[in-house]
Tab-separated table of C-alpha atoms and ligand atoms in Angstrom:
chain	number	residue	atom	x	y	z
A	1	MET	CA	-0.147	-0.229	0.093
A	2	ARG	CA	1.342	3.531	-0.721
A	3	ILE	CA	0.476	6.749	0.929
A	4	VAL	CA	0.184	8.439	-2.541
A	5	ASP	CA	-2.405	6.161	-3.741
A	6	LEU	CA	-4.462	6.943	-0.610
A	7	ILE	CA	-4.190	10.538	-0.895
A	8	GLU	CA	-5.155	9.966	-4.494
A	9	LYS	CA	-8.281	7.872	-3.706
A	10	LYS	CA	-9.892	10.665	-1.321
A	11	ARG	CA	-8.471	13.316	-3.953
A	12	GLU	CA	-11.084	11.311	-6.692
A	13	LYS	CA	-13.733	10.989	-4.281
A	14	GLU	CA	-13.698	7.259	-3.437
A	15	GLU	CA	-14.054	5.789	-0.291
A	16	LEU	CA	-11.258	4.305	1.600
A	17	THR	CA	-11.077	0.979	3.129
A	18	LYS	CA	-10.864	0.093	6.721
A	19	ASP	CA	-7.502	-1.266	5.896
A	20	GLU	CA	-6.565	1.851	4.315
A	21	ILE	CA	-7.273	4.076	6.938
A	22	HIS	CA	-5.439	2.007	9.212
A	23	PHE	CA	-2.423	2.276	7.324
A	24	LEU	CA	-2.537	5.606	6.944
A	25	LEU	CA	-3.258	6.882	10.409
A	26	ASN	CA	-0.897	3.780	12.084
A	27	GLU	CA	2.198	4.705	9.992
A	28	TYR	CA	1.937	8.446	10.665
A	29	LEU	CA	1.618	7.814	14.115
A	30	LYS	CA	4.933	6.014	13.694
A	31	GLY	CA	6.261	8.993	11.787
A	32	ASN	CA	6.444	7.102	8.844
A	33	VAL	CA	4.198	9.579	6.796
A	34	PRO	CA	5.652	12.779	6.528
A	35	ASP	CA	3.359	15.864	7.104
A	36	TYR	CA	3.435	17.035	3.575
A	37	GLN	CA	1.526	13.616	2.770
A	38	MET	CA	-0.772	14.114	5.623
A	39	SER	CA	-1.564	17.438	4.908
A	40	ALA	CA	-2.642	16.735	1.100
A	41	PHE	CA	-4.840	14.259	2.822
A	42	LEU	CA	-6.411	16.680	5.139
A	43	MET	CA	-7.067	18.862	1.969
A	44	ALA	CA	-8.827	16.380	0.027
A	45	VAL	CA	-10.844	15.457	3.330
A	46	TYR	CA	-11.898	18.964	3.458
A	47	PHE	CA	-13.140	19.191	-0.122
A	48	ASN	CA	-14.430	15.735	-0.365
A	49	ASP	CA	-15.862	14.836	3.037
A	50	MET	CA	-15.569	11.105	4.493
A	51	THR	CA	-18.132	8.730	3.961
A	52	LYS	CA	-19.785	7.697	7.051
A	53	SER	CA	-17.750	4.435	7.299
A	54	GLU	CA	-14.629	6.399	6.622
A	55	LEU	CA	-15.437	8.619	9.603
A	56	PHE	CA	-16.206	6.107	11.950
A	57	GLU	CA	-12.903	4.199	10.930
A	58	PHE	CA	-10.942	7.051	11.314
A	59	THR	CA	-12.223	8.302	14.789
A	60	SER	CA	-12.138	5.164	16.313
A	61	LEU	CA	-8.470	4.755	15.219
A	62	MET	CA	-7.995	8.644	16.705
A	63	ARG	CA	-9.064	7.038	19.975
A	64	ASP	CA	-7.173	3.816	19.788
A	65	SER	CA	-4.179	5.817	19.335
A	66	GLY	CA	-3.903	6.489	23.270
A	67	ASP	CA	-5.415	5.305	26.456
A	68	VAL	CA	-8.956	4.783	27.255
A	69	ILE	CA	-10.004	6.196	30.644
A	70	LYS	CA	-12.303	3.858	32.791
A	71	PHE	CA	-14.064	5.238	35.839
A	72	GLU	CA	-14.297	1.595	37.784
A	73	LYS	CA	-16.118	1.421	41.127
A	74	ILE	CA	-17.967	4.549	40.377
A	75	ASN	CA	-21.970	3.932	41.030
A	76	LYS	CA	-22.854	6.792	39.297
A	77	PHE	CA	-24.658	7.412	35.718
A	78	LEU	CA	-21.652	9.184	33.857
A	79	VAL	CA	-22.041	12.185	31.834
A	80	ASP	CA	-19.603	13.761	29.638
A	81	LYS	CA	-20.339	17.057	28.140
A	82	HIS	CA	-18.678	18.768	25.670
A	83	SER	CA	-19.101	22.158	24.200
A	84	THR	CA	-17.508	23.284	21.032
A	85	GLY	CA	-16.085	26.595	22.098
A	86	GLY	CA	-17.649	30.082	22.744
A	87	VAL	CA	-17.069	33.275	24.625
A	88	GLY	CA	-17.848	33.612	28.236
A	89	ASP	CA	-18.852	29.854	28.138
A	90	LYS	CA	-18.755	28.694	31.780
A	91	VAL	CA	-21.426	26.318	31.239
A	92	THR	CA	-19.095	22.982	32.877
A	93	VAL	CA	-18.385	25.513	35.920
A	94	VAL	CA	-22.165	25.465	36.556
A	95	LEU	CA	-23.109	22.020	35.518
A	96	ALA	CA	-20.839	19.820	37.024
A	97	PRO	CA	-21.917	20.748	40.572
A	98	ILE	CA	-25.658	20.676	39.482
A	99	LEU	CA	-25.147	17.042	38.022
A	100	ALA	CA	-23.185	15.895	41.502
A	101	ALA	CA	-25.874	17.341	43.615
A	102	LEU	CA	-28.326	15.420	41.349
A	103	GLY	CA	-26.465	12.040	42.072
A	104	PHE	CA	-24.481	12.217	38.686
A	105	GLY	CA	-20.827	11.953	38.076
A	106	THR	CA	-19.391	14.040	35.504
A	107	ALA	CA	-16.422	12.321	33.366
A	108	LYS	CA	-14.666	14.524	30.986
A	109	LEU	CA	-11.762	16.218	29.214
A	110	SER	CA	-11.242	19.998	29.771
A	111	GLY	CA	-9.861	21.921	27.537
A	112	LYS	CA	-7.616	25.175	27.594
A	113	GLY	CA	-8.802	28.172	25.760
A	114	LEU	CA	-7.320	29.038	22.562
A	115	GLY	CA	-8.047	32.242	20.421
A	116	HIS	CA	-10.871	33.939	21.157
A	117	THR	CA	-12.738	31.061	22.825
A	118	GLY	CA	-11.995	30.360	26.804
A	119	GLY	CA	-11.499	27.025	28.230
A	120	THR	CA	-12.789	25.461	31.509
A	121	ILE	CA	-9.135	24.221	32.309
A	122	ASP	CA	-8.011	28.285	32.379
A	123	LYS	CA	-11.334	29.230	34.798
A	124	PHE	CA	-10.549	26.708	37.164
A	125	GLU	CA	-6.782	27.164	37.155
A	126	ALA	CA	-7.478	31.147	38.350
A	127	ILE	CA	-8.137	29.529	41.743
A	128	GLU	CA	-4.833	29.524	43.735
A	129	GLY	CA	-3.236	26.035	44.460
A	130	PHE	CA	-6.069	24.296	42.371
A	131	ARG	CA	-4.662	21.565	39.920
A	132	PHE	CA	-6.240	19.686	37.679
A	133	SER	CA	-6.084	15.576	37.845
A	134	ASN	CA	-3.340	14.586	35.576
A	135	THR	CA	-3.468	10.789	36.040
A	136	SER	CA	-6.870	8.746	35.635
A	137	ASP	CA	-6.195	7.517	39.269
A	138	GLU	CA	-6.507	10.891	40.617
A	139	LEU	CA	-9.260	11.741	38.487
A	140	VAL	CA	-11.346	8.571	39.377
A	141	LYS	CA	-10.412	9.327	43.118
A	142	ILE	CA	-11.635	13.092	43.246
A	143	ALA	CA	-14.724	11.532	40.878
A	144	ARG	CA	-15.705	9.001	43.620
A	145	LYS	CA	-15.558	11.624	46.329
A	146	THR	CA	-16.986	14.606	44.535
A	147	GLY	CA	-19.146	13.285	41.694
A	148	ILE	CA	-17.072	15.641	39.607
A	149	GLY	CA	-14.221	14.141	37.166
A	150	LEU	CA	-12.422	16.773	35.049
A	151	MET	CA	-9.338	16.079	33.944
A	152	GLY	CA	-7.095	17.969	31.309
A	153	TYR	CA	-5.951	16.611	28.483
A	154	SER	CA	-2.842	14.534	28.315
A	155	ASP	CA	-0.508	13.189	25.691
A	156	LYS	CA	-1.614	9.710	26.715
A	157	ILE	CA	-5.353	10.436	25.714
A	158	VAL	CA	-5.697	10.538	21.715
A	159	PRO	CA	-2.039	11.634	20.815
A	160	LEU	CA	-3.141	11.226	17.242
A	161	ASP	CA	-5.534	14.493	17.786
A	162	LYS	CA	-2.757	16.524	18.919
A	163	LYS	CA	-0.701	15.635	16.009
A	164	LEU	CA	-3.134	16.256	13.524
A	165	TYR	CA	-4.482	19.097	15.015
A	166	SER	CA	-1.356	21.078	15.031
A	167	LEU	CA	-1.101	19.867	11.545
A	168	ARG	CA	-4.606	21.268	10.726
A	169	ASP	CA	-3.813	24.434	12.346
A	170	VAL	CA	-1.143	25.365	9.668
A	171	THR	CA	-2.910	24.061	6.509
A	172	ALA	CA	-6.339	25.743	6.633
A	173	THR	CA	-7.946	22.563	7.248
A	174	VAL	CA	-9.297	23.178	10.835
A	175	PRO	CA	-12.887	24.336	9.548
A	176	SER	CA	-13.825	20.824	8.237
A	177	ILE	CA	-17.031	18.847	9.671
A	178	PRO	CA	-15.222	15.456	9.414
A	179	LEU	CA	-12.313	16.719	11.098
A	180	ILE	CA	-13.766	18.408	13.700
A	181	ALA	CA	-16.490	15.342	14.342
A	182	SER	CA	-13.420	12.772	14.479
A	183	SER	CA	-11.011	15.257	16.333
A	184	ILE	CA	-14.291	15.883	19.157
A	185	MET	CA	-15.700	12.363	19.261
A	186	SER	CA	-12.090	10.242	19.262
A	187	LYS	CA	-11.804	12.224	22.664
A	188	LYS	CA	-15.239	11.365	24.035
A	189	LEU	CA	-14.843	7.678	23.053
A	190	ALA	CA	-11.483	7.621	24.978
A	191	ILE	CA	-13.370	8.194	28.289
A	192	GLN	CA	-16.185	5.717	29.413
A	193	SER	CA	-19.266	7.645	29.897
A	194	ASP	CA	-23.176	6.729	30.189
A	195	VAL	CA	-24.491	9.869	28.351
A	196	ILE	CA	-22.737	12.165	25.753
A	197	ILE	CA	-24.201	15.671	25.581
A	198	LEU	CA	-22.811	17.710	23.225
A	199	ASP	CA	-23.313	21.892	23.071
A	200	VAL	CA	-22.832	22.651	19.449
A	201	LYS	CA	-22.134	26.582	19.521
A	202	VAL	CA	-23.517	28.443	16.489
A	203	GLY	CA	-22.910	31.865	15.661
A	204	ASP	CA	-20.299	34.677	15.239
A	205	GLY	CA	-18.180	33.607	18.466
A	206	ALA	CA	-18.800	29.727	17.257
A	207	PHE	CA	-16.636	27.372	14.761
A	208	MET	CA	-19.875	26.986	13.449
A	209	LYS	CA	-21.376	30.092	11.903
A	210	ASP	CA	-24.614	28.816	10.726
A	211	ILE	CA	-27.462	26.656	11.783
A	212	ASN	CA	-27.347	24.319	9.207
A	213	HIS	CA	-23.460	23.660	9.377
A	214	ALA	CA	-23.837	23.059	13.246
A	215	LYS	CA	-26.649	20.715	12.552
A	216	GLU	CA	-24.379	18.641	10.090
A	217	LEU	CA	-21.982	18.757	12.695
A	218	ALA	CA	-24.250	17.340	14.983
A	219	LYS	CA	-25.476	15.021	13.057
A	220	ARG	CA	-22.076	13.542	12.155
A	221	MET	CA	-21.113	13.479	15.816
A	222	ILE	CA	-24.123	11.493	16.886
A	223	GLU	CA	-23.538	8.940	13.712
A	224	ILE	CA	-20.050	8.577	15.114
A	225	GLY	CA	-21.203	7.653	18.672
A	226	VAL	CA	-23.927	5.455	17.518
A	227	GLY	CA	-21.466	3.610	15.650
A	228	ALA	CA	-19.540	2.802	18.874
A	229	ALA	CA	-23.035	2.028	20.754
A	230	ARG	CA	-22.985	5.436	23.040
A	231	LYS	CA	-25.608	7.460	23.762
A	232	VAL	CA	-25.297	10.878	22.133
A	233	LYS	CA	-27.452	13.709	22.910
A	234	VAL	CA	-26.831	17.402	21.074
A	235	VAL	CA	-27.994	20.876	22.326
A	236	LEU	CA	-27.327	23.579	19.423
A	237	SER	CA	-27.045	26.830	21.331
A	238	ASN	CA	-26.428	30.535	20.374
A	239	MET	CA	-23.176	32.325	20.344
A	240	ASP	CA	-23.930	35.354	18.786
A	241	GLU	CA	-23.437	37.184	21.802
A	242	PRO	CA	-21.370	35.876	24.834
A	243	LEU	CA	-22.951	33.571	27.286
A	244	GLY	CA	-23.740	35.363	30.218
A	245	TYR	CA	-21.880	38.784	31.474
A	246	SER	CA	-18.287	37.887	32.091
A	247	ILE	CA	-15.544	36.905	29.962
A	248	GLY	CA	-12.182	36.047	31.336
A	249	ASN	CA	-11.327	33.152	33.965
A	250	ALA	CA	-11.491	34.364	37.837
A	251	ASN	CA	-14.677	36.675	36.697
A	252	GLU	CA	-16.229	33.653	35.308
A	253	ILE	CA	-15.658	31.733	38.320
A	254	ILE	CA	-17.562	34.311	40.161
A	255	GLU	CA	-20.322	34.584	37.472
A	256	SER	CA	-20.477	30.580	37.994
A	257	ILE	CA	-20.983	30.665	41.534
A	258	GLU	CA	-23.580	33.346	41.279
A	259	THR	CA	-25.550	31.178	38.993
A	260	LEU	CA	-25.075	28.475	41.727
A	261	LYS	CA	-26.675	30.978	44.288
A	262	GLY	CA	-29.658	31.734	41.976
A	263	ASN	CA	-28.299	34.882	40.727
A	264	GLY	CA	-27.010	33.452	37.143
A	265	ALA	CA	-27.753	35.254	33.809
A	266	LYS	CA	-30.769	33.608	31.730
A	267	ASP	CA	-28.680	32.456	29.219
A	268	VAL	CA	-26.120	30.643	30.951
A	269	LYS	CA	-28.942	29.164	33.182
A	270	GLU	CA	-31.017	27.945	29.917
A	271	VAL	CA	-28.137	26.197	28.767
A	272	VAL	CA	-27.033	24.497	32.031
A	273	TYR	CA	-30.558	23.320	32.989
A	274	THR	CA	-31.326	22.040	29.282
A	275	ILE	CA	-28.231	20.112	29.689
A	276	ALA	CA	-28.804	18.873	33.204
A	277	ALA	CA	-32.466	18.087	32.145
A	278	LEU	CA	-30.911	15.899	29.054
A	279	ALA	CA	-29.031	13.831	31.728
A	280	LEU	CA	-31.716	13.286	34.028
A	281	LYS	CA	-33.872	11.920	31.039
A	282	ALA	CA	-31.010	9.926	29.642
A	283	LYS	CA	-31.085	8.189	33.114
A	284	GLY	CA	-34.729	7.427	32.869
A	285	GLU	CA	-35.479	9.993	35.778
A	286	ILE	CA	-37.870	12.225	33.817
A	287	LYS	CA	-39.846	11.618	30.321
A	288	GLU	CA	-40.067	15.609	29.450
A	289	LEU	CA	-37.236	18.009	30.258
A	290	GLU	CA	-39.498	20.281	31.947
A	291	GLU	CA	-39.966	17.822	34.744
A	292	GLY	CA	-36.005	17.935	35.161
A	293	TYR	CA	-36.033	21.797	35.717
A	294	LYS	CA	-37.858	21.275	39.134
A	295	LYS	CA	-35.368	18.692	40.302
A	296	ILE	CA	-32.424	21.269	39.464
A	297	ASP	CA	-33.991	24.128	41.091
A	298	GLU	CA	-34.380	22.080	44.276
A	299	VAL	CA	-30.415	21.346	44.153
A	300	VAL	CA	-29.510	25.102	43.592
A	301	ASN	CA	-32.368	26.595	45.773
A	302	SER	CA	-31.090	24.087	48.343
A	303	GLY	CA	-27.270	25.215	47.987
A	304	LEU	CA	-26.172	21.599	47.650
A	305	ALA	CA	-24.852	22.417	43.933
A	306	LEU	CA	-22.704	25.273	45.355
A	307	SER	CA	-21.441	22.657	48.230
A	308	LYS	CA	-20.217	20.271	45.584
A	309	LEU	CA	-18.514	23.007	43.937
A	310	LYS	CA	-16.883	23.915	46.977
A	311	GLU	CA	-15.858	20.388	47.911
A	312	PHE	CA	-14.392	20.069	44.596
A	313	ILE	CA	-12.359	23.094	44.784
A	314	ASN	CA	-11.100	21.562	48.119
A	315	GLU	CA	-10.415	18.360	46.822
A	316	SER	CA	-8.143	19.858	43.689
A	317	GLY	CA	-5.903	21.869	45.945
A	318	GLY	CA	-7.700	25.361	46.056
A	319	ASN	CA	-9.658	27.110	49.015
A	320	GLY	CA	-13.503	26.408	48.523
A	321	ASN	CA	-14.125	29.090	50.885
A	322	LEU	CA	-13.552	31.597	47.963
A	323	VAL	CA	-17.762	30.311	46.951
A	324	ASN	CA	-18.195	33.059	49.847
A	325	ASP	CA	-15.386	35.101	49.778
A	326	TYR	CA	-14.415	35.974	46.205
A	327	SER	CA	-11.481	38.322	47.438
A	328	ILE	CA	-9.601	34.663	47.349
A	329	LEU	CA	-9.601	35.058	43.912
A	330	PRO	CA	-7.110	36.924	41.777
A	331	ALA	CA	-8.417	40.299	40.964
A	332	ALA	CA	-6.653	42.767	38.314
A	333	LYS	CA	-5.561	46.352	39.608
A	334	GLU	CA	-7.127	48.363	37.265
A	335	LYS	CA	-10.422	48.675	35.578
A	336	LEU	CA	-11.577	51.009	32.605
A	337	GLU	CA	-15.211	51.584	32.137
A	338	ILE	CA	-16.603	51.953	28.252
A	339	PHE	CA	-19.652	54.129	27.648
A	340	SER	CA	-21.466	53.765	24.576
A	341	LYS	CA	-21.311	56.736	21.749
A	342	ASN	CA	-24.866	56.373	20.768
A	343	ASN	CA	-28.604	55.795	21.475
A	344	GLY	CA	-30.381	52.552	19.936
A	345	TYR	CA	-31.260	48.884	20.746
A	346	VAL	CA	-28.411	46.025	20.931
A	347	ALA	CA	-28.967	44.320	17.426
A	348	LYS	CA	-25.597	42.403	17.409
A	349	ILE	CA	-22.882	41.624	19.569
A	350	LYS	CA	-19.853	40.780	17.143
A	351	THR	CA	-18.771	37.830	19.538
A	352	GLU	CA	-15.642	36.704	18.244
A	353	GLU	CA	-14.380	40.248	18.875
A	354	ILE	CA	-15.325	40.365	22.391
A	355	GLY	CA	-13.654	37.067	22.730
A	356	LYS	CA	-10.544	38.634	20.746
A	357	ALA	CA	-10.874	41.967	23.059
A	358	ALA	CA	-10.588	39.736	26.246
A	359	MET	CA	-7.408	37.540	24.626
A	360	ILE	CA	-5.699	40.834	24.151
A	361	ILE	CA	-5.216	41.898	27.256
A	362	GLY	CA	-4.292	38.428	28.882
A	363	ALA	CA	-7.387	36.360	29.226
A	364	GLY	CA	-6.478	34.174	26.669
A	365	ARG	CA	-4.148	32.800	24.314
A	366	ALA	CA	-3.164	33.723	20.466
A	367	LYS	CA	-1.000	30.653	20.648
A	368	LYS	CA	-0.700	27.676	22.711
A	369	GLU	CA	2.444	28.423	24.507
A	370	ASP	CA	1.118	32.017	25.859
A	371	LYS	CA	0.559	32.574	29.285
A	372	ILE	CA	-2.519	33.985	30.532
A	373	ASP	CA	-3.241	36.204	33.320
A	374	HIS	CA	-6.413	34.952	35.264
A	375	SER	CA	-7.236	37.846	37.173
A	376	VAL	CA	-8.192	40.246	33.931
A	377	GLY	CA	-11.372	40.069	31.847
A	378	ILE	CA	-14.335	41.850	30.709
A	379	LYS	CA	-17.981	42.519	31.962
A	380	ILE	CA	-20.585	43.501	29.470
A	381	PHE	CA	-23.279	45.390	30.725
A	382	LYS	CA	-25.791	45.164	27.860
A	383	LYS	CA	-26.945	42.000	26.101
A	384	VAL	CA	-28.807	41.643	22.366
A	385	GLY	CA	-32.158	43.619	22.636
A	386	ASP	CA	-31.152	45.796	25.447
A	387	LYS	CA	-31.984	49.365	25.154
A	388	VAL	CA	-28.552	51.923	25.347
A	389	GLU	CA	-28.833	55.594	25.790
A	390	LYS	CA	-25.566	57.623	24.747
A	391	GLY	CA	-23.371	57.616	27.604
A	392	GLU	CA	-24.482	54.289	29.190
A	393	LYS	CA	-22.033	51.866	30.142
A	394	LEU	CA	-21.752	49.118	27.637
A	395	ALA	CA	-18.613	47.070	29.499
A	396	GLU	CA	-15.877	47.281	32.130
A	397	ILE	CA	-12.206	46.097	31.091
A	398	TYR	CA	-10.205	44.635	34.114
A	399	TYR	CA	-6.544	44.712	33.157
A	400	ASN	CA	-3.258	45.029	34.958
A	401	ASP	CA	-0.960	45.972	32.050
A	402	GLU	CA	-2.014	49.145	29.902
A	403	LYS	CA	-0.336	47.436	26.546
A	404	ASN	CA	-3.720	46.544	24.242
A	405	VAL	CA	-6.355	48.136	26.629
A	406	LYS	CA	-7.054	50.828	23.993
A	407	ASN	CA	-7.250	48.249	21.579
A	408	SER	CA	-9.499	46.080	23.353
A	409	LYS	CA	-11.801	48.923	23.998
A	410	GLU	CA	-12.213	49.902	20.307
A	411	MET	CA	-12.810	46.469	19.930
A	412	ILE	CA	-15.778	46.155	22.121
A	413	LEU	CA	-17.181	49.475	20.673
A	414	ASP	CA	-16.880	47.808	17.267
A	415	ALA	CA	-18.418	44.932	18.565
A	416	TYR	CA	-21.546	46.383	19.577
A	417	VAL	CA	-24.094	47.227	16.756
A	418	LEU	CA	-26.847	49.337	17.685
A	419	GLU	CA	-30.223	49.908	15.463
A	420	THR	CA	-32.947	52.296	16.221
A	421	LYS	CA	-35.563	49.375	16.356
A	422	LYS	CA	-36.187	46.900	19.062
A	423	ILE	CA	-34.396	43.623	18.370
A	424	LYS	CA	-36.300	40.398	19.938
A	425	GLU	CA	-34.309	38.985	22.211
A	426	GLN	CA	-32.096	36.246	21.279
A	427	LYS	CA	-32.910	32.587	21.794
A	428	VAL	CA	-30.156	30.699	23.329
A	429	VAL	CA	-31.173	27.108	22.681
A	430	LEU	CA	-31.694	26.720	19.153
A	431	GLU	CA	-32.496	23.028	18.818
A	432	ILE	CA	-32.291	19.856	20.805
A	433	ILE	CA	-31.376	16.613	18.988
A	434	GLU	CA	-31.982	13.920	20.928
B	1	URA	N1	-12.730	20.759	19.315
B	1	URA	C1	-11.946	19.793	18.943
B	1	URA	O1	-11.557	19.315	19.858
B	1	URA	N2	-11.078	19.587	17.745
B	1	URA	C2	-11.597	20.531	16.704
B	1	URA	O2	-11.314	20.233	15.686
B	1	URA	C3	-12.593	21.637	16.798
B	1	URA	C4	-13.035	21.810	18.388
């Protein structure tokens, strides 16, 4: 078998066999396929897609390139929730304690933020002393105790994804539905769970800019999951404005805690409640999602969910008292207020722009190696549909270093698109696919 023939086959839109896919990926993993050949193959996939069976084989092999984590002796229904990435996306921080309070276990790999999107690891690492499990033994120990099993990606889990993603990043092949689907699902299949719930973000701040592409991505991921005999549910959620009001790391932890105290933003709550209700339904505890909302309200209102977060922070090396004392979290030294230059209604918030405005003051990374400042961030005061008067506050920037603050301010002002007519409030959960 020759790699060049496999590239040619994909170029000519012919279906590769299981053996051919195995050969390509195994040889690549061993270092026997040069990056220029793999790049050509990825570009052929970008243009010509993969068939259902190609995609399943490709994803299964990616999973098998590393360890598979089993949560032995955890007698809980395990939920693996995954977001395709957004701005202000603090859903995991709120959801995992709620699921724990409802008797579930969360079992998931979390990522770091890159580009305009944030990552759960960075948010928790804003807590002094907090350390993510980096071995599966440690993960299982904490998950057994708290019901929350979050682990950072390691080189041992789906190493092939790391290699392929780096190559995609520099060959303009990231935004390919089959490549995104296999990248995400290989990591989902590498973790034992009872249900996989995918939060596919749609809109300006997301990978998938429109609902049709998002639906296609969801369909391909469900097909892979079903092929592997896994239960997969999808929530398509809006990323045409940041989720909630805070964008950053320490400030998103505070917003998450406030949500667990019942004071959260409507959109954050809606996404979290929908996913938690889907978990209850997958477990067979409820028939309709609405029945779940009452149960979720109970664990929030009783403070049980918040106590689960506190326990998880304590077990992970942080000081859980921060749930009632935000001064334990790092805070930026300076604040810049941004005021509207016009009257109107917020018609649109260019969400990617807001994510980048947070990134350039240090809340995120332009490149994987960049260091971030957990204390800095942005708070927005107006969401889509809100009325704004000239001179009214649109946002605040929290920063330590003057550099880029002016740019960040300009980007935020540019991101707010005002119109004279009132715009309907945005729907957050756009669709649920079960
Ligand atoms: N998230 C991933 O894990 N992989 C992709 O390719 C895109 C988003």
